[in-house]
CSV table of C-alpha atoms in Angstrom, one decimal:
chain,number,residue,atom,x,y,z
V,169,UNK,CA,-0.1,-26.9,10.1
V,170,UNK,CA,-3.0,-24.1,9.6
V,171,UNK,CA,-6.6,-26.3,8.0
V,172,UNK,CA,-6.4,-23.4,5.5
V,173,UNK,CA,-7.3,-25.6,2.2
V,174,UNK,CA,-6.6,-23.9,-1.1
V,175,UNK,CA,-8.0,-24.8,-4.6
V,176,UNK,CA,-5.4,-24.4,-7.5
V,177,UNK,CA,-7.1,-24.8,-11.2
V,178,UNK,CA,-4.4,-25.1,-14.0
V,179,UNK,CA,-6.9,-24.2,-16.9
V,180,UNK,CA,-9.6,-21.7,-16.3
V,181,UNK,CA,-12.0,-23.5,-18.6
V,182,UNK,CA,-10.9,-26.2,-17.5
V,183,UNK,CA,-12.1,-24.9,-13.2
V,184,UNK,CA,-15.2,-23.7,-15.0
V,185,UNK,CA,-16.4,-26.5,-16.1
V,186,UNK,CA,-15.6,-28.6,-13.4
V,187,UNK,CA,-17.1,-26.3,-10.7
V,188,UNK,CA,-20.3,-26.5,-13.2
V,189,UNK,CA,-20.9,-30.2,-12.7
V,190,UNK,CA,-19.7,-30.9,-10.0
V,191,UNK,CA,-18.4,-28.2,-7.8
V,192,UNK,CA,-15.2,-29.9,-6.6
V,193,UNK,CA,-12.1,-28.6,-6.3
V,194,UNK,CA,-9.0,-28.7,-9.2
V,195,UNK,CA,-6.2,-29.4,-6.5
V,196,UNK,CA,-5.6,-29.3,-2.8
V,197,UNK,CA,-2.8,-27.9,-1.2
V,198,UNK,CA,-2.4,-27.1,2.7
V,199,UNK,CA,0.0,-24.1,3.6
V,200,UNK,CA,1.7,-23.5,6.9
V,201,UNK,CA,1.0,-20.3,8.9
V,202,UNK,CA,3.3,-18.0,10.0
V,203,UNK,CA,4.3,-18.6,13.7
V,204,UNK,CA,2.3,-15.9,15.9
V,205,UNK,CA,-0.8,-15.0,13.6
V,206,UNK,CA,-3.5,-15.9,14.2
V,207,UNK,CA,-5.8,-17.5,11.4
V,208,UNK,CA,-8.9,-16.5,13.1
V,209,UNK,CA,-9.8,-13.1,14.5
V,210,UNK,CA,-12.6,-12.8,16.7
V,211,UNK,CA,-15.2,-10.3,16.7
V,212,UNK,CA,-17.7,-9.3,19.8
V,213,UNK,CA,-20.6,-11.9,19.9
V,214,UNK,CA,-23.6,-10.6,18.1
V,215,UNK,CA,-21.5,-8.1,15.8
V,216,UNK,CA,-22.7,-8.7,12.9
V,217,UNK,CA,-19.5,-7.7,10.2
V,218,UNK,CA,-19.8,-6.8,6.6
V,219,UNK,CA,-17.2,-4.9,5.4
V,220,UNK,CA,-13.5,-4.5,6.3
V,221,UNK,CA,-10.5,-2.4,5.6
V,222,UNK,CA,-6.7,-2.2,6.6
V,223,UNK,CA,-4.0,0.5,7.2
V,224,UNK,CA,-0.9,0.7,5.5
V,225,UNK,CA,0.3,0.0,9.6
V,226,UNK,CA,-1.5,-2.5,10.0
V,227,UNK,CA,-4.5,-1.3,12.2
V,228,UNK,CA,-8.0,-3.0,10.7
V,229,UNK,CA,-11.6,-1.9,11.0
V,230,UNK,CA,-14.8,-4.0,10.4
V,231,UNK,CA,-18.2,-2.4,10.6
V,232,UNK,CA,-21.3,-3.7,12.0
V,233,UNK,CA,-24.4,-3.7,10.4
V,234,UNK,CA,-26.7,-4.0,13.5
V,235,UNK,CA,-25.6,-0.5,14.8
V,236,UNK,CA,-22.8,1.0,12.8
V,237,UNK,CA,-20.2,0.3,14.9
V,238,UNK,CA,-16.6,-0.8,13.6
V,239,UNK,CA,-13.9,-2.6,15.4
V,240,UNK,CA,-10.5,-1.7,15.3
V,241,UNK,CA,-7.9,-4.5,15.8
V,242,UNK,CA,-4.7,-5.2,15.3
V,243,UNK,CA,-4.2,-7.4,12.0
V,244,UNK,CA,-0.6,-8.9,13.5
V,245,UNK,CA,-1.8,-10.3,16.9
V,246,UNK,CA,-5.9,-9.8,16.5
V,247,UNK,CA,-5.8,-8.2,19.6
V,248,UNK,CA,-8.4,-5.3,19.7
V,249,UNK,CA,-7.5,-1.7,19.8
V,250,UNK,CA,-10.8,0.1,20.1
V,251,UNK,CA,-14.6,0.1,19.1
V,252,UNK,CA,-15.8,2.8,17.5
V,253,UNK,CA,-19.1,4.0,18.6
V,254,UNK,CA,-21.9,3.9,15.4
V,255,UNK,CA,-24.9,5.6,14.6
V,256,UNK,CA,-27.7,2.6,14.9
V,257,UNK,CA,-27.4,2.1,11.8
V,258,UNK,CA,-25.7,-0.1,9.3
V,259,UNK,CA,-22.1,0.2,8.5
V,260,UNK,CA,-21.8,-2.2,5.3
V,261,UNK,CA,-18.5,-1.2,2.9
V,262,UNK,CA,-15.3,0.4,4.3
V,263,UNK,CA,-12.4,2.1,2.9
V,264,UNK,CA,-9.5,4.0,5.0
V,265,UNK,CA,-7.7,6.7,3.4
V,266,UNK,CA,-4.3,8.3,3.9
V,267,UNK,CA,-5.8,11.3,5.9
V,268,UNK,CA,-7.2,8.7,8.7
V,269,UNK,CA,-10.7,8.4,8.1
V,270,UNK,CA,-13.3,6.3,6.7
V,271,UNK,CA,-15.7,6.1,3.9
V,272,UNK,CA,-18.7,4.1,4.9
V,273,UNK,CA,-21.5,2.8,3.2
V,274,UNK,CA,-25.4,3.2,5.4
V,275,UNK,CA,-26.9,0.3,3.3
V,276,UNK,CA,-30.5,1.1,3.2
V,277,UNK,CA,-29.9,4.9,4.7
V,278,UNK,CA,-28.8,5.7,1.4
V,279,UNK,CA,-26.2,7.3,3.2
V,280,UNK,CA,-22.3,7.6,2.9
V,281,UNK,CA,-20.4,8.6,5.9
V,282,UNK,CA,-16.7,9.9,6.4
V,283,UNK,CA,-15.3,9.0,10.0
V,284,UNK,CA,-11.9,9.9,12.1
V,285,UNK,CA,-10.3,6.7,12.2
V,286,UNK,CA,-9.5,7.4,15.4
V,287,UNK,CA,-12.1,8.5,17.7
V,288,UNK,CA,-15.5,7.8,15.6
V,289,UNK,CA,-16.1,11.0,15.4
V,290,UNK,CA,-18.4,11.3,12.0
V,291,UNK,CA,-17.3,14.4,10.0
V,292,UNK,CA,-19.6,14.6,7.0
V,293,UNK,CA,-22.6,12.5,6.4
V,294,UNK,CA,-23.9,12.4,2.7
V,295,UNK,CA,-27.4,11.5,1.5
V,296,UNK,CA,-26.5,10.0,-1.9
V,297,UNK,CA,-30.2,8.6,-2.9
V,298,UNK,CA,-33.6,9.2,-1.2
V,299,UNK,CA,-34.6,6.3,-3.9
V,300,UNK,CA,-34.6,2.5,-3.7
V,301,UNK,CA,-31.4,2.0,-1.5
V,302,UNK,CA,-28.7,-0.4,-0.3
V,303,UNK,CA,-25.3,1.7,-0.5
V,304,UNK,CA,-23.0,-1.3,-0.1
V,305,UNK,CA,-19.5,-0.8,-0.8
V,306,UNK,CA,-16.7,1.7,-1.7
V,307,UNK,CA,-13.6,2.3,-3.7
V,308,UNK,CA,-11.3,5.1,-3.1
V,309,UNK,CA,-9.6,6.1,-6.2
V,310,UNK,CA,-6.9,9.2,-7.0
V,311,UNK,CA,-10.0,11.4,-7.2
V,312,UNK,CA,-12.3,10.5,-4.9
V,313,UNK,CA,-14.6,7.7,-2.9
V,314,UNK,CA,-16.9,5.9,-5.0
V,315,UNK,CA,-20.2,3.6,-3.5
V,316,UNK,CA,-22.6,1.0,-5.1
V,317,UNK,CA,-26.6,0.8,-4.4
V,318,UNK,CA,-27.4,-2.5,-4.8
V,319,UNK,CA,-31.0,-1.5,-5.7
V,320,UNK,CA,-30.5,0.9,-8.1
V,321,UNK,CA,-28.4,1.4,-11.7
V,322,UNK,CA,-26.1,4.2,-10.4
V,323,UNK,CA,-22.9,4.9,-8.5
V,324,UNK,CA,-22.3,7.7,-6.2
V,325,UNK,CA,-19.1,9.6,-6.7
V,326,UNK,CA,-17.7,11.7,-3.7
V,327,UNK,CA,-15.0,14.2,-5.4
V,328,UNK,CA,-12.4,14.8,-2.7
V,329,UNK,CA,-10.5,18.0,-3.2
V,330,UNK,CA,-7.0,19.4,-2.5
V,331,UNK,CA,-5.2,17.6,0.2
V,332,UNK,CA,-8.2,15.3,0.6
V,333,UNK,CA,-10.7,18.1,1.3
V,334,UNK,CA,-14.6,16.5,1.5
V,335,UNK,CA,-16.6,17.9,-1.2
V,336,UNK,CA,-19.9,19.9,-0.3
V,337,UNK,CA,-23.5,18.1,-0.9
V,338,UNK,CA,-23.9,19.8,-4.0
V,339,UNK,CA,-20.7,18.0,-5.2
V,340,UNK,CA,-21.6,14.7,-5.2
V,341,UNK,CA,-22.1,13.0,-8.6
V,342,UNK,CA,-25.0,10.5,-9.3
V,343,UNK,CA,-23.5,8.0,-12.7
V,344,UNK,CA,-26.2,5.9,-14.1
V,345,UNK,CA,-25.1,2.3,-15.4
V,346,UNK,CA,-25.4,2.1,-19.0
V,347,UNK,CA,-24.3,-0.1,-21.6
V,348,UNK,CA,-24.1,-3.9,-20.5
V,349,UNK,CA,-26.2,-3.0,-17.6
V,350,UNK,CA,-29.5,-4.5,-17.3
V,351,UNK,CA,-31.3,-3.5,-13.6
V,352,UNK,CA,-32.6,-6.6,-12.1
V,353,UNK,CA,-34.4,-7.7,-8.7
V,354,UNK,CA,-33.2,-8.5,-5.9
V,355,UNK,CA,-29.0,-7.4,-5.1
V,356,UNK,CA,-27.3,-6.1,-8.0
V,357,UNK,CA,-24.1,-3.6,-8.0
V,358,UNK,CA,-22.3,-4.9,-4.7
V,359,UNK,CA,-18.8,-5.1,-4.8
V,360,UNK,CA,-16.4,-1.9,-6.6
V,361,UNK,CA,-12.9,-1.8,-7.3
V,362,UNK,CA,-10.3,0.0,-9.9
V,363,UNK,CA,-9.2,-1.7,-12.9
V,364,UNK,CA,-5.2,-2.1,-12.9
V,365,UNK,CA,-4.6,0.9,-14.7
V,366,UNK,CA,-6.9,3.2,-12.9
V,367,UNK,CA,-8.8,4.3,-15.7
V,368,UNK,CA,-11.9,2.5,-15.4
V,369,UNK,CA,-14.4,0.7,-12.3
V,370,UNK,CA,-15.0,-3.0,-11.8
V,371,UNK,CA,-18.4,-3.6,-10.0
V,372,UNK,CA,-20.0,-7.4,-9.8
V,373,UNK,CA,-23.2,-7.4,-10.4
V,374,UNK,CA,-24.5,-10.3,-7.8
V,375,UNK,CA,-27.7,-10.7,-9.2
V,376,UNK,CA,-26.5,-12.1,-12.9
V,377,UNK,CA,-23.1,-13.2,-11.6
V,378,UNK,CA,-21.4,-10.9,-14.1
V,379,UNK,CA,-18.2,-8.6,-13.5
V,380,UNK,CA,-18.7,-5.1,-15.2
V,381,UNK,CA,-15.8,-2.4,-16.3
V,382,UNK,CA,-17.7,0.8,-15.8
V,383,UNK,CA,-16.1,3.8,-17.3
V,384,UNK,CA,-16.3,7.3,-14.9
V,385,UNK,CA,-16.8,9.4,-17.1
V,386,UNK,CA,-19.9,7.6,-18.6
V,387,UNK,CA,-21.4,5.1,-16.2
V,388,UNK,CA,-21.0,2.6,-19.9
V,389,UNK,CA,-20.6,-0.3,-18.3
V,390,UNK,CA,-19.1,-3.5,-20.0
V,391,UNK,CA,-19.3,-7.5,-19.3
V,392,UNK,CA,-15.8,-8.3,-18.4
V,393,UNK,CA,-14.7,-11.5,-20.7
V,394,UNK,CA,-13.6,-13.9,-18.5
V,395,UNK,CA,-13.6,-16.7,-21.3
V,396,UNK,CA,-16.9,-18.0,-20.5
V,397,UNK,CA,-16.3,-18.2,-16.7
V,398,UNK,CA,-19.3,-16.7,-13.8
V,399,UNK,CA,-18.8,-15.3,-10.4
V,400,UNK,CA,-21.6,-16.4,-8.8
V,401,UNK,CA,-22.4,-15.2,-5.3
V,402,UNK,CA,-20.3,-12.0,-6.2
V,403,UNK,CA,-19.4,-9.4,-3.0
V,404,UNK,CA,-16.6,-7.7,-2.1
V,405,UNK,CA,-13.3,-7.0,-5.0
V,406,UNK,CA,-9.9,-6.2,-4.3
V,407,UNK,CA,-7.4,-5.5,-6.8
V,408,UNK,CA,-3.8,-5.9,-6.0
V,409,UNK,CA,-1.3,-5.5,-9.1
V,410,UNK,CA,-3.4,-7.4,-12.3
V,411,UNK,CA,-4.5,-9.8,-9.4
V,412,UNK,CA,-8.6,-9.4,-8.8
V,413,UNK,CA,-10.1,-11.0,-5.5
V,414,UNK,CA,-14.0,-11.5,-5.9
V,415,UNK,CA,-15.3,-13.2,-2.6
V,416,UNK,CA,-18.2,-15.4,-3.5
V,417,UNK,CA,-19.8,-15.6,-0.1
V,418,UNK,CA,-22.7,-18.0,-0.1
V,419,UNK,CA,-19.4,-20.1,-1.7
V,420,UNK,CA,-17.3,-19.6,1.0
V,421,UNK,CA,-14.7,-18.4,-2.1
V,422,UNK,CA,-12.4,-16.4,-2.8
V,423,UNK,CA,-11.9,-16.3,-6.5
V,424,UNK,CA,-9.2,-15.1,-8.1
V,425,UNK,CA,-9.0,-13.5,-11.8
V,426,UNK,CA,-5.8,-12.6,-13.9
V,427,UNK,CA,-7.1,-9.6,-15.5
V,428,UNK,CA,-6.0,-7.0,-18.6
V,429,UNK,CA,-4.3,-3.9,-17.5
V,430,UNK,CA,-7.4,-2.2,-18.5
V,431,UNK,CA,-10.1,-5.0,-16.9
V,432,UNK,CA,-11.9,-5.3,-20.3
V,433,UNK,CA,-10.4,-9.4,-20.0
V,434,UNK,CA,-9.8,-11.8,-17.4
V,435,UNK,CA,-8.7,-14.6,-16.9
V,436,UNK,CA,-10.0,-17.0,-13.5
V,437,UNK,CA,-7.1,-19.1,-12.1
V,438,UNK,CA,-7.0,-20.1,-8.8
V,439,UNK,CA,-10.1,-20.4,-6.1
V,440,UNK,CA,-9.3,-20.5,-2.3
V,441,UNK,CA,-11.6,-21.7,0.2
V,442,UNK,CA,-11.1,-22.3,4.0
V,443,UNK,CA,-12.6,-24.3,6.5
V,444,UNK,CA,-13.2,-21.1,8.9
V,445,UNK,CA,-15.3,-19.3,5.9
V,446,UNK,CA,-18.7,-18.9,7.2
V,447,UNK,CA,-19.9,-16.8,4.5
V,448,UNK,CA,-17.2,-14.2,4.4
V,449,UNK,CA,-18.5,-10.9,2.5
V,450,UNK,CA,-15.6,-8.5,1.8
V,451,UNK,CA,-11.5,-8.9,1.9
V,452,UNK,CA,-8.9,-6.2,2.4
V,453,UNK,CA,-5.1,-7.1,2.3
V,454,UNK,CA,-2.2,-7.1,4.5
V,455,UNK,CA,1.1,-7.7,3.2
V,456,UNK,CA,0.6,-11.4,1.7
V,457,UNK,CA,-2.2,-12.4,3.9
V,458,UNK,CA,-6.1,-11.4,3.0
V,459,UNK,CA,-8.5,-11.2,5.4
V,460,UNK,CA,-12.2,-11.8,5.3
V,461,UNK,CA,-14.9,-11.1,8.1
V,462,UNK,CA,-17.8,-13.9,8.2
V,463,UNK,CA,-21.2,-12.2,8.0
V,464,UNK,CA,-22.8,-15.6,8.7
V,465,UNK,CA,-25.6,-14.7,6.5
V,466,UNK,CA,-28.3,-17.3,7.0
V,467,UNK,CA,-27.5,-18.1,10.8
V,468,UNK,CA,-30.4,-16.2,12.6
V,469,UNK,CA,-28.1,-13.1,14.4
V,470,UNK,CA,-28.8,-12.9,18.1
V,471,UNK,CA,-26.4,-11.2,20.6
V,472,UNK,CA,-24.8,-14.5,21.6
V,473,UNK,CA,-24.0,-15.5,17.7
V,474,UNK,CA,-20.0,-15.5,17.3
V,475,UNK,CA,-18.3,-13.3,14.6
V,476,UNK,CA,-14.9,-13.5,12.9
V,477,UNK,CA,-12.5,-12.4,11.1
V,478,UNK,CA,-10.2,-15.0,9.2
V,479,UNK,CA,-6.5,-14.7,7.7
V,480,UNK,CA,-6.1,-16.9,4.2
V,481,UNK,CA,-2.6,-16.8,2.7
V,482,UNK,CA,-2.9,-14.8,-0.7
């Protein structure tokens, strides 16, 4: 049996309020693992992983914010396949695209990078802000790649042309957050996703705990109801179907929200936590399994500190 440990909440008032007083747990429920995966993945010593994406075969890259690199591994067996060589500076966010590469966000470069999957190789480095910067995750969309700065009110929109051609400099788009949006201290726009129906942007906004549906066109962004429910220690999202993952890292969380085809509503119904979550950051999916790389924030990094990535049943 895995020690994977998953909370269940019947009502989602009913979670909220409970996690509010007392921070326990609706119901318990341990799941067996399938035979030959491994439910923790681990990374060199002294790594340092943020952000994580998959392949549609099954081939998964974590980036490194000490020096940029990512690791390339083998989501079935763990095994590792290559390391990809980074600049010296942070890779945070990480998305993979059809065409084999990936869209990274620099974190306090306020830089965006596109990569060959493959070999490293970095094709096109964009400067989105010269301002107040933490670029810290991305969404790919039908369009294009989009990234947050969690230390300033805008997104960053790279508009990918025919057949997936990069856009020049002078392409990308700078969208201030309006509306709902209130610019606070400290980390705010972290994690991005797509709303169901790919109309609209979810970002969480860690600093108030709230979950935003951004329009593109605009940048008006608007509170998500989630009847009264928080996200506290909001990071990375993942949509899959109406099914919204928010990791709540400090938490060691997962939640999980029912939402509206068009993310204006939400519902919060399940939370799943594991005993191998040492503050996990981001989540990427892989068939029914999610997986989630520990940052460890808090645990002083040194190049003997031990990374992972874990695998929690969906």
């Amino acid at each position: 049996m895995s020690g994977r440990i998953v909370a269940r909440a019947f009502a989602a008032a009913a979670l909220g309020a409970l996690l509010a007083v007392s921070g326990t747990h609706a119901a318990l429920a341990i799941q067996q693992a399938p035979p030959g995966q491994p439910e923790v993945i681990p990374l060199p010593n002294g790594f340092q992983p943020e952000g994580v994406a998959i392949a549609p075969g099954g081939t998964g890259y974590v980036g490194s914010l000490a020096d940029g690199d990512v690791y390339v591994f083998n989501v079935r067996t763990g095994e590792e396949i290559t390391t990809l060589q980074g600049p010296g500076t942070p890779s945070v966010g990480l998305k993979v695209d059809q065409f084999g590469r990936l869209f990274i966000a620099g974190g306090p470069t306020g830089e965006a990078r596109v990569v060959d999957a493959a070999t490293g190789e970095v094709l096109h480095t964009y400067q989105l802000t010269t301002g107040p910067a933490f670029i810290n995750d991305v969404v790919l969309t039908n369009g294009g790649a989009w990234f947050t700065n969690s230390f300033a009110g805008e997104l960053y929109f790279l508009p990918l042309g025919p057949a997936g051609a990069l856009p020049d400099d002078s392409e990308v788009v700078t969208l201030p957050l309006t509306g709902d949006w209130v610019q606070l201290g400290g980390f705010n726009a972290n994690g991005i996703a797509e709303t169901p129906d790919h109309q609209a942007l979810l970002v969480i906004q860690s600093s108030t705990a709230t979950l935003f549906r951004v329009d593109p066109t605009t940048g008006e962004a608007t509170a998500v109801d989630l009847g009264g429910a928080t996200l506290p220690a909001g990071d990375g999202l993942l949509v899959v179907g109406r099914t919204l993952y928010v990791v709540q890292n400090q938490l060691n969380t997962v939640a999980v929200v029912q939402l509206s085809p068009d993310g204006t509503s939400g519902t919060l119904v399940d939370q799943i936590t594991d005993p191998d979550f040492q503050v996990p950051t981001t989540v990427a999916r892989f068939g029914n399994d999610l997986f989630l790389p520990n940052a460890r924030f808090g645990t002083p990094p040194t190049p003997d500190t031990e990374y992972s990535v874990v695998r929690v049943d969906r």
